Coordinates of C-alpha atoms and ligand atoms in Angstrom, one line a residue:
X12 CA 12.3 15.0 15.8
X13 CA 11.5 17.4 13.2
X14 CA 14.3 15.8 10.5
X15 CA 12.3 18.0 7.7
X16 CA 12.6 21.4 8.8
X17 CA 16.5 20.7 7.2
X18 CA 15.6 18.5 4.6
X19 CA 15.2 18.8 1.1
X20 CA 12.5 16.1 -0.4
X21 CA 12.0 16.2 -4.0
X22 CA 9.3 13.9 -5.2
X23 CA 8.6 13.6 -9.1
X24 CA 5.1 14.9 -9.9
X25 CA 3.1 13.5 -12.7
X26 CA 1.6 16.9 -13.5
X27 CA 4.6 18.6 -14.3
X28 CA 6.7 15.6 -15.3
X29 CA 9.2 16.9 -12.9
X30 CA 10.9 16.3 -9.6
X31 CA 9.8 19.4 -7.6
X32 CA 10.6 20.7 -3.8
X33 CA 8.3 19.4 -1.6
X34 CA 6.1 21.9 0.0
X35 CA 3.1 21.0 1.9
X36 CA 0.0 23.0 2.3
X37 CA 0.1 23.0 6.2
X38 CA 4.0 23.7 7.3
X39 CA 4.7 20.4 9.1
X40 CA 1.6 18.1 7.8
X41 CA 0.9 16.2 5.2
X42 CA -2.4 14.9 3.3
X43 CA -2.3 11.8 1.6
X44 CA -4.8 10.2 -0.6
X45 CA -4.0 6.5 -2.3
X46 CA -6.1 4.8 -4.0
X47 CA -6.9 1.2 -2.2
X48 CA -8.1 -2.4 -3.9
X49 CA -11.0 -3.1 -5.5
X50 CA -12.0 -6.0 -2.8
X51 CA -14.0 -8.3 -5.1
X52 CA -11.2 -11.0 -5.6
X53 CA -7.7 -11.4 -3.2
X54 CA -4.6 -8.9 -4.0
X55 CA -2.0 -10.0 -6.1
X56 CA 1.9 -9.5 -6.1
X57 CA 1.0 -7.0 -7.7
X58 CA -1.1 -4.6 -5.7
X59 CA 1.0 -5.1 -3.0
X60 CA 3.8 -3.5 -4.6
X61 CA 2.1 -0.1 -5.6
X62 CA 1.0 -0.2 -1.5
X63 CA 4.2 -1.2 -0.9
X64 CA 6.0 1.4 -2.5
X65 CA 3.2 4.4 -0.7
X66 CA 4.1 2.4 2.5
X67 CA 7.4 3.5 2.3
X68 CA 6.7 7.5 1.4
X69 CA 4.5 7.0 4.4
X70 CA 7.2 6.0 6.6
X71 CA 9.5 8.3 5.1
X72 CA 7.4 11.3 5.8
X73 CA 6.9 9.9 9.4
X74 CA 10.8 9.3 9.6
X75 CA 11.2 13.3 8.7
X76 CA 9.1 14.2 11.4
X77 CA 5.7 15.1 9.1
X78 CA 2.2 15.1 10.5
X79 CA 0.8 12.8 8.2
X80 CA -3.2 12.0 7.3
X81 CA -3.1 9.1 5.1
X82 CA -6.0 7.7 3.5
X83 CA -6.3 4.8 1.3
X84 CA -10.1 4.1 0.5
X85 CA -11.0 0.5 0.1
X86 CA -13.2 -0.1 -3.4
X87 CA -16.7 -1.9 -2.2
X88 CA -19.5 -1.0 -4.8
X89 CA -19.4 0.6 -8.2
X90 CA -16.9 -0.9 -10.4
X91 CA -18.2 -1.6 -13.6
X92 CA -16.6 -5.1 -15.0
X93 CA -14.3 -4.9 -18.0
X94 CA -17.4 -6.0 -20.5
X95 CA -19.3 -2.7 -19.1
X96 CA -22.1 -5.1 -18.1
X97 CA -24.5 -2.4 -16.4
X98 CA -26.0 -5.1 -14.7
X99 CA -23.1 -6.3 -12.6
X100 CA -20.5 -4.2 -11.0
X101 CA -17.4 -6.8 -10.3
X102 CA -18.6 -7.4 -7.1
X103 CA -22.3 -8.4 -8.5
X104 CA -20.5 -10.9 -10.9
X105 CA -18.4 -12.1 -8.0
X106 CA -20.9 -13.0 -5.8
X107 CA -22.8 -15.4 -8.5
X108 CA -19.7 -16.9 -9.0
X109 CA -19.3 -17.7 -5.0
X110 CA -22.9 -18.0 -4.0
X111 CA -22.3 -15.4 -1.5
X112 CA -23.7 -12.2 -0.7
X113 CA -21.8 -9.2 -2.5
X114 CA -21.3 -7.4 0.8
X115 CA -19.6 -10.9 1.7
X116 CA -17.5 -10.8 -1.3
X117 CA -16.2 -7.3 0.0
X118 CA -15.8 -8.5 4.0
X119 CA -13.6 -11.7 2.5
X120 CA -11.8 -9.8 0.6
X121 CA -11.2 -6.8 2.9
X122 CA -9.7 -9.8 5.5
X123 CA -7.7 -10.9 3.2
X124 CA -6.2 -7.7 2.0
X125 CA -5.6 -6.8 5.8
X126 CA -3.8 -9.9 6.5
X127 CA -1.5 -9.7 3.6
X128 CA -0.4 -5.6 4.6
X129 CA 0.2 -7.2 7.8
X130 CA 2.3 -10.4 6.9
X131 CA 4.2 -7.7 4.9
X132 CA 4.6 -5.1 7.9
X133 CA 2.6 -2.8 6.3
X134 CA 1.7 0.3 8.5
X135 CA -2.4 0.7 8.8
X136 CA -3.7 4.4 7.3
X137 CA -5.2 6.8 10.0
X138 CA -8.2 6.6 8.0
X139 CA -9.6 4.0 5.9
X140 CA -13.4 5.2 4.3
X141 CA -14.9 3.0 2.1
X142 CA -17.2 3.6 -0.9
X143 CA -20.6 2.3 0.3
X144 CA -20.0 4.6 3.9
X145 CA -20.1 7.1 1.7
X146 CA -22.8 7.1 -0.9
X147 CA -24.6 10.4 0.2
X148 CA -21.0 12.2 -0.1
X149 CA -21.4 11.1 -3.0
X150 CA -24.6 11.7 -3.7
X151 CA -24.7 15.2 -3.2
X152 CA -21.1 15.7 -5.3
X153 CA -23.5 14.8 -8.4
X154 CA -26.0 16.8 -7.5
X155 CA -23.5 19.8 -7.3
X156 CA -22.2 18.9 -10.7
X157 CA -25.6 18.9 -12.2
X158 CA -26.8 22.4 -10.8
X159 CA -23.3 24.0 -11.6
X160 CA -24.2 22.2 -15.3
X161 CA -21.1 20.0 -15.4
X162 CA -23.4 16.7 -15.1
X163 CA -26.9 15.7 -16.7
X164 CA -29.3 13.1 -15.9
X165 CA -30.4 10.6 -18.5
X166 CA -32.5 7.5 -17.6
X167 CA -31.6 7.7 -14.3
X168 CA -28.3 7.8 -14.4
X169 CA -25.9 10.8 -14.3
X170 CA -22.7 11.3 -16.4
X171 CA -20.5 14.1 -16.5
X172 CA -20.8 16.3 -19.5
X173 CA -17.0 16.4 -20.9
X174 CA -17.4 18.4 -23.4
X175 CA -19.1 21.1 -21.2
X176 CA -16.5 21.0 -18.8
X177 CA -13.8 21.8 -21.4
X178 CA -16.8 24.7 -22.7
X179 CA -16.2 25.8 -19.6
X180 CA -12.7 26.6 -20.2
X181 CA -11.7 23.7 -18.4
X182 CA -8.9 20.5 -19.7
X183 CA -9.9 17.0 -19.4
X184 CA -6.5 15.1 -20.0
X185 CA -4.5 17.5 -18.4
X186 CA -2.7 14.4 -16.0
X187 CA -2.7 11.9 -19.2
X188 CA -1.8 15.1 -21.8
X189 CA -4.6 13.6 -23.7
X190 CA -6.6 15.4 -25.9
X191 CA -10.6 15.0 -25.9
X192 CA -10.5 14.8 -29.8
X193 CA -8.4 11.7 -29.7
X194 CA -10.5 10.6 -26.5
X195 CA -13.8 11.0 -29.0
X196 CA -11.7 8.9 -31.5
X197 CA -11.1 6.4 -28.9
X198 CA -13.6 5.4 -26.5
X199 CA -15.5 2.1 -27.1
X200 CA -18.8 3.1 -25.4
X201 CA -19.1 0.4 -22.8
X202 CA -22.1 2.0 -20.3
X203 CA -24.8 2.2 -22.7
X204 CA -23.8 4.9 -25.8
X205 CA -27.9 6.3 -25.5
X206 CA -27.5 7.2 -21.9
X207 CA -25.0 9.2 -22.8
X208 CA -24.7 13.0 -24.6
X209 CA -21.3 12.0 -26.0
X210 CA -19.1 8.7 -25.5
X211 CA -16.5 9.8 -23.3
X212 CA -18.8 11.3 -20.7
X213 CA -18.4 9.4 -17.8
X214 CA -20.8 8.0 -15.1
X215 CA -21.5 9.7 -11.6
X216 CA -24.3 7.7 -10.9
X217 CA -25.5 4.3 -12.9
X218 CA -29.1 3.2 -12.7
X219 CA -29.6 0.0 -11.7
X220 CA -32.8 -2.8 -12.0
X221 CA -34.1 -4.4 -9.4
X222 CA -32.2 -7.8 -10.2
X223 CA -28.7 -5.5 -9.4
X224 CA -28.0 -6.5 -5.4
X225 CA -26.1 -3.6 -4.5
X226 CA -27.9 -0.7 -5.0
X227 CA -29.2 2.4 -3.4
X228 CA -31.8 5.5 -3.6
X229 CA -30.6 8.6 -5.0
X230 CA -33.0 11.5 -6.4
X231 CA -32.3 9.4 -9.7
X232 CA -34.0 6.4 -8.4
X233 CA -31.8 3.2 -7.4
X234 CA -28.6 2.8 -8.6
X235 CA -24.8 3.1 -7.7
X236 CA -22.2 5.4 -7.6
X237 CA -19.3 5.7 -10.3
X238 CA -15.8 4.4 -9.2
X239 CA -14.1 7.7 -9.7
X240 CA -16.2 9.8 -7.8
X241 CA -16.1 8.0 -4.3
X242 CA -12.2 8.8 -4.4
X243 CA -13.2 12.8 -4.8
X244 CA -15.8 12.3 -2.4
X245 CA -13.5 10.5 0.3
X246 CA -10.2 12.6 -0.4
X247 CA -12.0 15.5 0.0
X248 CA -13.9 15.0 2.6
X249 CA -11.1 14.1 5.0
X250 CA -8.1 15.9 3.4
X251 CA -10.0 18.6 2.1
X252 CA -10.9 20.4 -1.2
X253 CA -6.9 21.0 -2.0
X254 CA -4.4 18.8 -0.3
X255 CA -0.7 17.3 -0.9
X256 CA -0.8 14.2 -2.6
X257 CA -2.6 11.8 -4.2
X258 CA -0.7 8.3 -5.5
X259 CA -2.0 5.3 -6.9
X260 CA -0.6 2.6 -9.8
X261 CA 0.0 4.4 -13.1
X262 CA -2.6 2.4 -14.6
X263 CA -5.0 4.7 -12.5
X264 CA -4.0 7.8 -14.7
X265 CA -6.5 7.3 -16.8
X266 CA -9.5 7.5 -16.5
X267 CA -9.8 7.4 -12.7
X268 CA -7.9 9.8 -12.0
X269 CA -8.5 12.0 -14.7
X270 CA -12.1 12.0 -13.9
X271 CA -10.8 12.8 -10.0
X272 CA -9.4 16.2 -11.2
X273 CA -12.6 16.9 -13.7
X274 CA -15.2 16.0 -10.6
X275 CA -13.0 18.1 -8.3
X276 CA -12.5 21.0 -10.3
X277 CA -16.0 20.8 -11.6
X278 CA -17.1 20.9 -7.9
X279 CA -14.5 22.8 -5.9
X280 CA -13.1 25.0 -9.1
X281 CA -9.8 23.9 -8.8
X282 CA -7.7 21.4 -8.4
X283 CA -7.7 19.3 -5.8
X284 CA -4.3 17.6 -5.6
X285 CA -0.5 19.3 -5.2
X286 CA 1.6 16.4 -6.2
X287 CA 0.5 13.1 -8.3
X288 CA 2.6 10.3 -7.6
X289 CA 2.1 6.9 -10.4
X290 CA 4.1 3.6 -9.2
X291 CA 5.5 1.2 -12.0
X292 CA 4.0 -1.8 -12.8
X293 CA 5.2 -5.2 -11.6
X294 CA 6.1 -7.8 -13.8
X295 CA 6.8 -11.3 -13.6
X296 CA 9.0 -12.9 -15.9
X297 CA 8.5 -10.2 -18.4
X298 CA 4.9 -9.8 -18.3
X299 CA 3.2 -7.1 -16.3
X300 CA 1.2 -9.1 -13.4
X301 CA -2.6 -9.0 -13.9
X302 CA -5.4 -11.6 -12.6
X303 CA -6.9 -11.5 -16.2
X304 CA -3.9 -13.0 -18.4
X305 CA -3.2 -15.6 -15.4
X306 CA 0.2 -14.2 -14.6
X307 CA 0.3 -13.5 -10.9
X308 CA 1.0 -15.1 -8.0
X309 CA -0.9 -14.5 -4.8
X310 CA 1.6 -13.0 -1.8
X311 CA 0.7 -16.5 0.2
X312 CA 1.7 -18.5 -2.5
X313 CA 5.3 -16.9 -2.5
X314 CA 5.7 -17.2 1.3
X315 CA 4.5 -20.6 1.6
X316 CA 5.7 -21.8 -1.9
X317 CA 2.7 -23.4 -3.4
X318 CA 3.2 -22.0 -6.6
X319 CA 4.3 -23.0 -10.4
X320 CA 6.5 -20.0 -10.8
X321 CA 9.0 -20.0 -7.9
X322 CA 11.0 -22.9 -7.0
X323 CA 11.2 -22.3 -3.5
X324 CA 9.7 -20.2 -0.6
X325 CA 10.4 -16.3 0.3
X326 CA 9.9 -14.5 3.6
X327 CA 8.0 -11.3 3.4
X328 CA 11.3 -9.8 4.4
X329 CA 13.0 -10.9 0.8
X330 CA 9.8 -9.8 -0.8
X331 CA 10.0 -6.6 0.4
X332 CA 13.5 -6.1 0.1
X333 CA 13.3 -7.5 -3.4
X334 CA 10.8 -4.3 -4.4
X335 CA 12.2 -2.0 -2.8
X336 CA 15.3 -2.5 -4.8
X337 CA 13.6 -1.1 -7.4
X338 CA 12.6 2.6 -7.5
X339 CA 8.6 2.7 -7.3
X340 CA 9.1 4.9 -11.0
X341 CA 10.9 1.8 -12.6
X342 CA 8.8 -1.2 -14.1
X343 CA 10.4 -4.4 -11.6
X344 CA 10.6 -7.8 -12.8
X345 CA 10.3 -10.7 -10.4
X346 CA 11.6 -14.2 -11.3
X347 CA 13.2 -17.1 -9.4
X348 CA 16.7 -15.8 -9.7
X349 CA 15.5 -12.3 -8.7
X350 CA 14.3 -13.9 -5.9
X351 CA 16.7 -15.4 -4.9
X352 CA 19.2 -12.8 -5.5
X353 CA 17.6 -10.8 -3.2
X354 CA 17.6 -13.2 -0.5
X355 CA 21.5 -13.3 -0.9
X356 CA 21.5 -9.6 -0.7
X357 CA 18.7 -9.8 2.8
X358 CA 21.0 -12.2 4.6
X359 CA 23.8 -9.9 4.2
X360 CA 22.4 -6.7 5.5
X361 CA 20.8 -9.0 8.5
X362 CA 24.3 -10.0 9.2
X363 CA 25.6 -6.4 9.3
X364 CA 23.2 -5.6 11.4
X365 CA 24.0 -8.9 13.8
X366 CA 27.4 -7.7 13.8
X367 CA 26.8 -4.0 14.8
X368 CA 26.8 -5.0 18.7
X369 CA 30.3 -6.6 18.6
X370 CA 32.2 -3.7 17.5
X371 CA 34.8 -2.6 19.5
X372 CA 35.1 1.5 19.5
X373 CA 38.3 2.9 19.2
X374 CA 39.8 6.5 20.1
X375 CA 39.5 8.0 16.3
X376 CA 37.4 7.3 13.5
X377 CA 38.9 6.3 10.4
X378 CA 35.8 6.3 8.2
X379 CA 33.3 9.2 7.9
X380 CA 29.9 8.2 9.4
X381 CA 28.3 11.5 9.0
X382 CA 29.1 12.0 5.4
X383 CA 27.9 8.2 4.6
X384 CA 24.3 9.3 6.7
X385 CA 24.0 12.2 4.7
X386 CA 23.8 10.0 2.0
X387 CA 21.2 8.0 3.0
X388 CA 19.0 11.0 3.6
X389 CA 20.0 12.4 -0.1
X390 CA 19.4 9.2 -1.4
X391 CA 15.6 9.3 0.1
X392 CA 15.0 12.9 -0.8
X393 CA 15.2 12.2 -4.0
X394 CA 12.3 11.0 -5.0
X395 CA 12.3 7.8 -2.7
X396 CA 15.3 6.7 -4.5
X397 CA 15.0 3.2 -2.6
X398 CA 17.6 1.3 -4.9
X399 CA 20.0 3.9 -3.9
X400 CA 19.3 3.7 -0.3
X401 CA 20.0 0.1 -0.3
X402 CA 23.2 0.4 -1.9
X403 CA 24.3 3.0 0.8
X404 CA 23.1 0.3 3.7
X405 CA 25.4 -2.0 1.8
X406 CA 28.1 0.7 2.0
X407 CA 27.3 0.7 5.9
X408 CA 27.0 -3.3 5.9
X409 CA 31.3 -2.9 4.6
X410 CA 32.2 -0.2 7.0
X411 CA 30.8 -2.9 9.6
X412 CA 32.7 -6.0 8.6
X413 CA 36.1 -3.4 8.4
X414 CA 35.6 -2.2 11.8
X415 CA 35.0 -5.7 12.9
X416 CA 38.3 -7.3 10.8
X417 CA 40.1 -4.1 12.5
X418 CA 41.0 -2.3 9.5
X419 CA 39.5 0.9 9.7
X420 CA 38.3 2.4 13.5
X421 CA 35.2 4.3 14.6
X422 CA 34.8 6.4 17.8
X423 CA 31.7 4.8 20.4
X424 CA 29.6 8.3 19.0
X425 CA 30.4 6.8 15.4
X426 CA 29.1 3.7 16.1
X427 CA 26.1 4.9 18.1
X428 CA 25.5 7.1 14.7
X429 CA 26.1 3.8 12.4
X430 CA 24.0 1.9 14.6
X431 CA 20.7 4.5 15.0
X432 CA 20.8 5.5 11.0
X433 CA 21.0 1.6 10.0
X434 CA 17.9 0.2 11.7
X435 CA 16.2 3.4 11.3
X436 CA 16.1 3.3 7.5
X437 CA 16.1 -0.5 7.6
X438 CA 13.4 -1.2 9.6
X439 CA 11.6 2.3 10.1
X440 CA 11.9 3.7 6.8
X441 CA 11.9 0.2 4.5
X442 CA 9.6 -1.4 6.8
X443 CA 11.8 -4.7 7.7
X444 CA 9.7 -6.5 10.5
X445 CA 12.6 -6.8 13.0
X446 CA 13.5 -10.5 13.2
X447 CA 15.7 -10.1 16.3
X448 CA 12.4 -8.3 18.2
X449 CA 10.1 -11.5 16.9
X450 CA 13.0 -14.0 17.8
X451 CA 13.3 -12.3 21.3
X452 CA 9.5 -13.0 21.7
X453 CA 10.0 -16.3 20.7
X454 CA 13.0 -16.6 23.8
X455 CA 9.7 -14.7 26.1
X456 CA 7.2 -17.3 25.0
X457 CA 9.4 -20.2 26.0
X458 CA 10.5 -18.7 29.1
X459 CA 6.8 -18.1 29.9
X460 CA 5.8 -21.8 29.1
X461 CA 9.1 -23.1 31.1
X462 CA 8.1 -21.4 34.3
X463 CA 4.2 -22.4 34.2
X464 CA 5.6 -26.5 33.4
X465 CA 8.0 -25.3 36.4
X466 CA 4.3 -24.4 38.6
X467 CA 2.7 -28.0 37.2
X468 CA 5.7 -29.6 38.5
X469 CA 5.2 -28.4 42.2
X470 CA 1.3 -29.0 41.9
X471 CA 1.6 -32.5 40.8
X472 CA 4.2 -33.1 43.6
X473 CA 1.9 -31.7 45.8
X474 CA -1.0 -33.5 44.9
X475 CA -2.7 -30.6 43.4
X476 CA -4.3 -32.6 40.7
X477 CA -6.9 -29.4 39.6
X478 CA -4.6 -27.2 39.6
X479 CA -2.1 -29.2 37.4
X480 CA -4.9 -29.9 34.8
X481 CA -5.7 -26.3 34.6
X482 CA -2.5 -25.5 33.4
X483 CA -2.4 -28.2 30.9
X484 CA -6.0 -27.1 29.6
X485 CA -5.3 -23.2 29.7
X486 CA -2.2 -24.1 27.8
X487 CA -3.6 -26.3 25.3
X488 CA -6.0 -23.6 24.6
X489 CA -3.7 -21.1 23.9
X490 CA -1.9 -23.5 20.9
X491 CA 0.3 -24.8 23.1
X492 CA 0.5 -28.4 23.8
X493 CA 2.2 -30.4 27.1
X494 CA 3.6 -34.3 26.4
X495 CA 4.6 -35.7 29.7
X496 CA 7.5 -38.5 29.3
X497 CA 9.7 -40.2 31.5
X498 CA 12.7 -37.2 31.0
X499 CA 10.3 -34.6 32.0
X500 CA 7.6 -32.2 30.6
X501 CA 8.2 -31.1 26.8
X502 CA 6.2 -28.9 24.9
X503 CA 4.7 -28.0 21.0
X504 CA 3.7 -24.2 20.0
Ligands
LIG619 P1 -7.2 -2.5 -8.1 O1 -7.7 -3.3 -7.0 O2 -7.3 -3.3 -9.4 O3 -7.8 -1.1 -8.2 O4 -5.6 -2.3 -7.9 C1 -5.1 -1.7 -6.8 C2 -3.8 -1.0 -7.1 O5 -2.8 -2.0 -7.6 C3 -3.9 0.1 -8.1 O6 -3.1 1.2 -7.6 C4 -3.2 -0.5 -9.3 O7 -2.6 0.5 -10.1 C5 -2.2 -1.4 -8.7 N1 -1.7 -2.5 -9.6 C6 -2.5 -3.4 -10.3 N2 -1.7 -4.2 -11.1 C7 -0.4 -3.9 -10.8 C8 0.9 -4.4 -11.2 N3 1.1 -5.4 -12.0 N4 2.0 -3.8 -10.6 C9 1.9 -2.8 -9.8 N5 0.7 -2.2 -9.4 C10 -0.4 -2.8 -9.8
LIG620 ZN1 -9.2 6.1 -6.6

């Protein structure tokens, strides 16, 4: 269904500092870029709600219909740590601290990541790249900026000339409204202030010593690529040199993605993103979540509640819920009465949802169901207003427990309409793993197990002694574990 051919999105873009029309390149498809984690260390509370919230556009642009490529990179080489230490990119200084291999640092922490999105029902990108399959991309990116005079080489390795590009009539700052006076005035040179023409020329390529693990040839000798420029190298290459949007945290303004417009322009002459999408910042009891200050909690520890901030456990259902009651502009707070809050709130809309089966039609509707829908959609269209979304379900959620108490009516094609636009934006478009659908396979598993103890039965009264083990073994394999007592055959998953 193509919902967006009648629709009217609006998304807020960081480069005008407006909500605009959305209008993609390519009538009925959509490019979209995000940058993914830096895999050196697991994903915090944190991270997951900036992928959270692009989880949701996704599904959003799905719901309308769109033809979406969505890219999110994952991070595997290149990222300088926060003491600028040439020697070690994060991952370098990870894998000392482990005693592992740094391209072990990045497969541990790729798992992990992967099996967080999915304990969170996240939906997979149609393309995941990743920096180190693309280091002759990137490679040859440089090489453009140097010949086109935007880049210069110095001691093997390669920075991009700032002041040049703005020579050239160019505006570095232009997402961050920064100035490059001010930036002059405040950059603390952190990769080696000789290297460099002038302080806030950034890195393309960094020269690295023998002693640096992950390194590579380049026409510069060995070395690594800059963080910034594999996002222009893997945007572009598989959105290409203009596309719709690009998103990340708002911490990722600047410099990363400043530096993703200067490369871009630099190499493509122009820009290569229509709309810039920034998500808030989570915060937990007041203070933004980071790994460095020691305020975060891992998603793991909140599900299984192992942790000293939370008195209890939360599913990734009330997790999600819990975000997305926030709009991905607004700074959230989590804290144990948040939490819990939210689970309040989670039960309820499960319970209208429980109760949508039972309703009893009635010639006439007394509520109107179109007019609530349409509210839903403006609600969505308007920049992903989530919070607003969810107070609409609730809005459906009391039109439900009416109907049910018999004080107002809907018509069977009303409660078809009720029914389709609820678990459409609930579980489509909000991404709430269907309990009912996990329960039911829970009722299937049993049912499965029940007729194979059924089958042991009738071999064991037959003598069939092999073929009664067999089940019993093929079972036990599978996690799921026979006890034989005097009332019968019972069973552990
Ligand atoms: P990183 O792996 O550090 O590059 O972070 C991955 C993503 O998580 C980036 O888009 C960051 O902006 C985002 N992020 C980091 N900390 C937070 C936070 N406390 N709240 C929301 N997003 C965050
Ligand atoms: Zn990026």
């Amino acid at each position: 269904m193509q919902i967006y051919k009648n629709n009217s999105l609006h998304l807020y873009n960081t480069t005008s500092g407006k909500k605009e029309l959305f209008s993609p390149i390519s009538d009925g498809n959509v490019g979209m870029y995000v940058c993914g984690p830096t895999v050196y260390s697991n994903v915090h509370l944190g991270n997951v709600r900036t992928f959270m919230s692009f989880d949701v556009i996704y599904r959003y642009l799905l719901h309308l219909g769109y033809n979406v490529r969505y890219v999110r990179n994952i991070t595997d080489a290149g990222h300088l740590t926060d003491d600028g230490d040439v020697e070690n990119d994060r991952f370098v200084k990870q894998s000392k601290l482990e005693k592992l291999e740094p391209m072990e640092i990045v497969q541990k922490y790729t798992v992990d990541f992967h099996k967080v999105l999915q304990e969170f029902n996240f939906l997979e990108p149609t393309i995941e790249p990743t920096a180190t399959g693309h280091i002759i991309e990137q490679i040859e990116l440089t090489q453009k900026m140097i010949a086109d005079g935007f880049a210069y080489e110095s001691n093997g390795s390669v920075y991009f000339n700032v002041l040049e590009y703005n020579k050239k009539g160019m505006n570095y700052g232009e997402l961050s409204n920064r100035n490059v006076e001010e930036l002059f005035a405040n950059t603390r040179d952190l990769d080696g202030q000789s290297e460099k023409k002038n302080p806030q020329d950034f890195a393309l390529w960094k020269n690295a010593s023998p002693a640096h693990i992950m390194r590579w040839n380049s026409p510069w000798g060995a070395g690594f690529p800059g963080w910034h420029l594999e996002c222009t190298a893997m945007s572009t290459k598989y959105l290409g040199e203009n596309f719709d949007i690009h998103g990340g945290g708002m911490d990722l303004k600047f410099p990363h993605h400043e530096c993703e417009i200067a490369q871009a322009k630099a190499s493509f002459g122009h820009s290569p993103v229509n709309y810039w999408m920034h998500t808030n910042m989570l915060t937990m009891n007041g203070l933004r979540m980071s790994k460095s200050t020691g305020n975060y909690v891992l998603p793991m520890e909140l599900i299984g509640g192992n942790n000293p901030f939370f008195e209890k456990s939360f599913s990734a259902n009330v997790i999600r819920f819990c975000f997305l009651q926030a709009h991905y502009r607004s700074v959230l707070d989590i804290s144990n009465d948040a939490m819990v809050a939210a689970e309040k709130g989670f039960n309820r809309l499960m319970e209208g949802i429980a109760l949508l089966d039972k309703l009893v039609a009635s010639s006439t509707s007394t509520l109107s169901i179109q007019n609530w829908k349409e509210q839903c959609y403006k609600a969505m269209n308007d920049d992903f207003n989530t919070p607003i979304l969810i107070a609409n379900l609730f809005e459906g959620v009391k039109y439900i427990n009416l109907v049910n108490d018999k004080k107002e009516t809907l018509t069977v094609d009303d409660i078809a309409i009720l029914k389709e636009t609820l678990n459409a934006f609930v579980f489509d478009v909000l991404g709430i793993k269907n309990v009912k659908s996990s329960s039911n396979n829970t009722d299937k598993l049993t049912g499965v197990v029940e007729m194979l103890i059924t089958m042991r039965d009738e071999a064991r009264a037959n003598k069939n002694w092999a073929l009664s083990d067999e089940i019993r073994d093929k079972l036990a394999a599978t996690g799921v574990i026979l006890k034989d007592g005097k009332d019968g055959t019972s069973f552990s998953i």
